[in-house]
Tab-separated table of C-alpha atoms and ligand atoms in Angstrom:
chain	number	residue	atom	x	y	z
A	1	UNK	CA	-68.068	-16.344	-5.989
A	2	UNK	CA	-66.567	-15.896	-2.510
A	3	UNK	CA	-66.424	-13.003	-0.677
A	4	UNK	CA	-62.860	-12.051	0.551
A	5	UNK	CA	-61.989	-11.651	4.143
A	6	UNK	CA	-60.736	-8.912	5.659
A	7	UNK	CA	-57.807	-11.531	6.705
A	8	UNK	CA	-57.327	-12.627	3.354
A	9	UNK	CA	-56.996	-9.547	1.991
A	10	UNK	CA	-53.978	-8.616	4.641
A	11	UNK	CA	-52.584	-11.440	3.623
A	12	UNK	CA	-52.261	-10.760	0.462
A	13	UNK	CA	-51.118	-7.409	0.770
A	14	UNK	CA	-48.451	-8.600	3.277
A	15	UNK	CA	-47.187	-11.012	0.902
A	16	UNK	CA	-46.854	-8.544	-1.908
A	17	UNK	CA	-45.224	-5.990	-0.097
A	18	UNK	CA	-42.647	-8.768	1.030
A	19	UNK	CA	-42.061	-10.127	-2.372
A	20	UNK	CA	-41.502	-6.529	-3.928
A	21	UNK	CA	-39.275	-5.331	-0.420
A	22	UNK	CA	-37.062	-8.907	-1.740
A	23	UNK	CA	-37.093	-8.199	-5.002
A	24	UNK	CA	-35.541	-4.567	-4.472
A	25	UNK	CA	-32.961	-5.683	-1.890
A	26	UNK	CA	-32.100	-8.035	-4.743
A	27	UNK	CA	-32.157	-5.216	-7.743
A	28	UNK	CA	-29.949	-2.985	-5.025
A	29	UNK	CA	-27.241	-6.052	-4.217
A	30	UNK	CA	-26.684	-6.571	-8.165
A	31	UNK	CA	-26.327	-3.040	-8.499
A	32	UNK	CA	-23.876	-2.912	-5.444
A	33	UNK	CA	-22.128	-6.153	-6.969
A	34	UNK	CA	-21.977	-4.403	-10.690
A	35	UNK	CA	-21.160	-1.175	-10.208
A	36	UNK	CA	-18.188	-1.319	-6.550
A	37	UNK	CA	-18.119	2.344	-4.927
A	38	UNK	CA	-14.426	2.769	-5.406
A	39	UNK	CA	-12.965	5.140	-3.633
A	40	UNK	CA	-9.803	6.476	-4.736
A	41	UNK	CA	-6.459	5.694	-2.541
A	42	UNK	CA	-5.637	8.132	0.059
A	43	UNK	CA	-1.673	8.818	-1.684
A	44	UNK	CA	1.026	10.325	1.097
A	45	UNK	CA	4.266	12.504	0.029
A	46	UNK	CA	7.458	10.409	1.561
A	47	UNK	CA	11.266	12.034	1.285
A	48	UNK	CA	13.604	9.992	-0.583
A	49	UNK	CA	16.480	12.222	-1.643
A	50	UNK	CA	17.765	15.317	-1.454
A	51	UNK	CA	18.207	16.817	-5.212
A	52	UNK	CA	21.709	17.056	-6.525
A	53	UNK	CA	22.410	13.456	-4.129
A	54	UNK	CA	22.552	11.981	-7.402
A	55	UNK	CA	24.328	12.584	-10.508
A	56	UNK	CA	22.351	12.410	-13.668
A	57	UNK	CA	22.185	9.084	-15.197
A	58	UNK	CA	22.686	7.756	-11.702
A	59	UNK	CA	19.826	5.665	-9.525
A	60	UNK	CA	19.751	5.114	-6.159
A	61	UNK	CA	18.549	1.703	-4.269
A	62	UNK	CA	16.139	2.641	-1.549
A	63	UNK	CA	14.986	0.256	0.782
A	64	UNK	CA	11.490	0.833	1.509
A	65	UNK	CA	9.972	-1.178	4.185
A	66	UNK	CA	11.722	-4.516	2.955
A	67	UNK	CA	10.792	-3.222	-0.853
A	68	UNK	CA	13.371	-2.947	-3.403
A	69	UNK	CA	12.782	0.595	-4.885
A	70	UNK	CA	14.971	2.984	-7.490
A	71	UNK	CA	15.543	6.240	-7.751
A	72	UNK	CA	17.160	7.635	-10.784
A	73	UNK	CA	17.950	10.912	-12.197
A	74	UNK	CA	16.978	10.685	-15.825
A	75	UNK	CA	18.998	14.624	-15.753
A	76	UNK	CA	15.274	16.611	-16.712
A	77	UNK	CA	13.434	14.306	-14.110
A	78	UNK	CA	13.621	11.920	-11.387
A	79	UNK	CA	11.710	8.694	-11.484
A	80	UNK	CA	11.263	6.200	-9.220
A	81	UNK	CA	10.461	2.258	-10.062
A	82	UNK	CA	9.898	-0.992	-8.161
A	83	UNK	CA	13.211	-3.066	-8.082
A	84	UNK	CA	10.600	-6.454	-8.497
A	85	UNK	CA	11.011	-7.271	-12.193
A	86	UNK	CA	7.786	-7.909	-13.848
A	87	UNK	CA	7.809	-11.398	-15.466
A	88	UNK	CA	8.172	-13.669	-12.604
A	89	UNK	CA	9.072	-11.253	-9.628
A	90	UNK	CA	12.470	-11.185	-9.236
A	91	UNK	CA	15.010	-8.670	-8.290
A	92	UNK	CA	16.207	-5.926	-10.934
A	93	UNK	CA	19.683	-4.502	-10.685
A	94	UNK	CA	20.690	-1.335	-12.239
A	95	UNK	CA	23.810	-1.058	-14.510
A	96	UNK	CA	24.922	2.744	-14.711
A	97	UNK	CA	27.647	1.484	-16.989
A	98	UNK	CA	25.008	0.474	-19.460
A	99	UNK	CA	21.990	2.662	-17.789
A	100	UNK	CA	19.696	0.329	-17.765
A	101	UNK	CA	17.959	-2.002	-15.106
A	102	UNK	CA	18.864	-6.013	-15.508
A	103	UNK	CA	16.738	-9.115	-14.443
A	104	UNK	CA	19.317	-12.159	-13.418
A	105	UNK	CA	16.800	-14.394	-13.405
A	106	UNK	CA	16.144	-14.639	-17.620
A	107	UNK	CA	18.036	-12.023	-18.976
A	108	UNK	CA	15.327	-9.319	-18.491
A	109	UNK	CA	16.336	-5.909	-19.506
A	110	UNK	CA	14.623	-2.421	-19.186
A	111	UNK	CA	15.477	1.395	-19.728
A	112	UNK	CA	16.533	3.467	-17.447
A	113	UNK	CA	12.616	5.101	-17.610
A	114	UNK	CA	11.567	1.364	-16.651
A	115	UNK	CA	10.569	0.205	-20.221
A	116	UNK	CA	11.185	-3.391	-21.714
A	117	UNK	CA	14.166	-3.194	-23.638
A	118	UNK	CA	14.398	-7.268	-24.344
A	119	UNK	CA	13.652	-10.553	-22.409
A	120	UNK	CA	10.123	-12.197	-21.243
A	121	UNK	CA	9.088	-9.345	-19.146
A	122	UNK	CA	5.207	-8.462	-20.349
A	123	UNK	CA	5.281	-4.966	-19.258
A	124	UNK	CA	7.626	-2.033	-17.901
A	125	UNK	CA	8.655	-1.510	-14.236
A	126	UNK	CA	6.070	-0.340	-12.166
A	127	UNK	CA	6.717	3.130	-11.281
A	128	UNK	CA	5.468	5.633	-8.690
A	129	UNK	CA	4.511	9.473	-8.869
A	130	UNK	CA	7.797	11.542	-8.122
A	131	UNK	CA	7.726	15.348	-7.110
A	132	UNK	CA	10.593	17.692	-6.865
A	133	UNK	CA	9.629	20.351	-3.794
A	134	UNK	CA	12.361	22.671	-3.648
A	135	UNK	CA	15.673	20.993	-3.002
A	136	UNK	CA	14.291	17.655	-1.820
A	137	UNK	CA	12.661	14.707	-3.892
A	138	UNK	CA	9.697	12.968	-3.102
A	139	UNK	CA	7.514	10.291	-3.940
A	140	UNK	CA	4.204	9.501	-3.764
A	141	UNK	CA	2.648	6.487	-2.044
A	142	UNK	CA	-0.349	4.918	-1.247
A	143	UNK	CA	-1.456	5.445	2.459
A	144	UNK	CA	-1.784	1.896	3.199
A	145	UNK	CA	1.814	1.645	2.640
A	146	UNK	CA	3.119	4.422	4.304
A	147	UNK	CA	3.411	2.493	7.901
A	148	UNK	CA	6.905	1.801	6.842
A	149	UNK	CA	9.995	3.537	7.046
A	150	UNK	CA	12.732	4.125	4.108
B	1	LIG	S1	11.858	-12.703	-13.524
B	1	LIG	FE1	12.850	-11.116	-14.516
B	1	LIG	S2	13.097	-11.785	-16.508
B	1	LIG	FE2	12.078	-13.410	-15.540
């Protein structure tokens, strides 16, 4: 049997050393891939109304950066929803006559608290996190949005 070398032995404990240092960068980049570090979105209070602008069973149309929005006054709380209807993306309208929010585009219909009432939308309108702070309404908004202006 041959004797090792002291240069064979290096090698092979350089060769080791880089297969395990590859095969925990590996381990770590499936873990990284697996499990995301999400952080949660930084959210930013915007005004929208003042309370008392608008009558219970009312909604207001607010124009936020280009986005269709509405406010309405459901009398014990204020909500606020994305105008976008969503089955294909169109534009809701709200009907105070009827108080409830209505899709031209096929005959979508939701509440007045944003739920599916009839018609091919899958789900309600989306709707964002409202507070009341004193005599003025707010809502709440992720930060990534908040570059534009009402
Ligand atoms: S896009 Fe609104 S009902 Fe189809």
């Amino acid at each position: 049997m041959e004797k090792e070398t002291r240069r064979e032995f290096l090698e092979k404990i350089f060769v080791r050393v880089a297969g395990l240092s590859a095969l925990a960068l590996t381990l770590l980049n499936i873990a990284k891939y697996i499990y995301p570090k999400i952080s949660p979105p930084k959210l930013r209070k915007v005004l929208i109304a003042k309370e008392g602008e608008i009558a219970p069973g009312e909604a207001k149309e607010i124009n936020f950066g280009g986005e269709l929005l509405f406010l309405v006054n459901l009398g014990k709380e204020y909500k606020v929803f994305s105008g976008t209807c969503t089955h294909l993306g169109c534009k809701v309208r709200w009907e105070g006559h009827k108080q409830r929010f209505f899709c031209p585009c096929h005959k979508g219909i939701f509440s007045s608290d944003g739920k599916v009432i009839s018609g091919p939308p899958p789900r309600p309108l989306d709707e964002f996190k409202v507070e009341v702070d004193r005599e003025f309404v707010y809502m709440w908004i992720e930060e990534k949005q908040s570059g534009r202006t009402i």
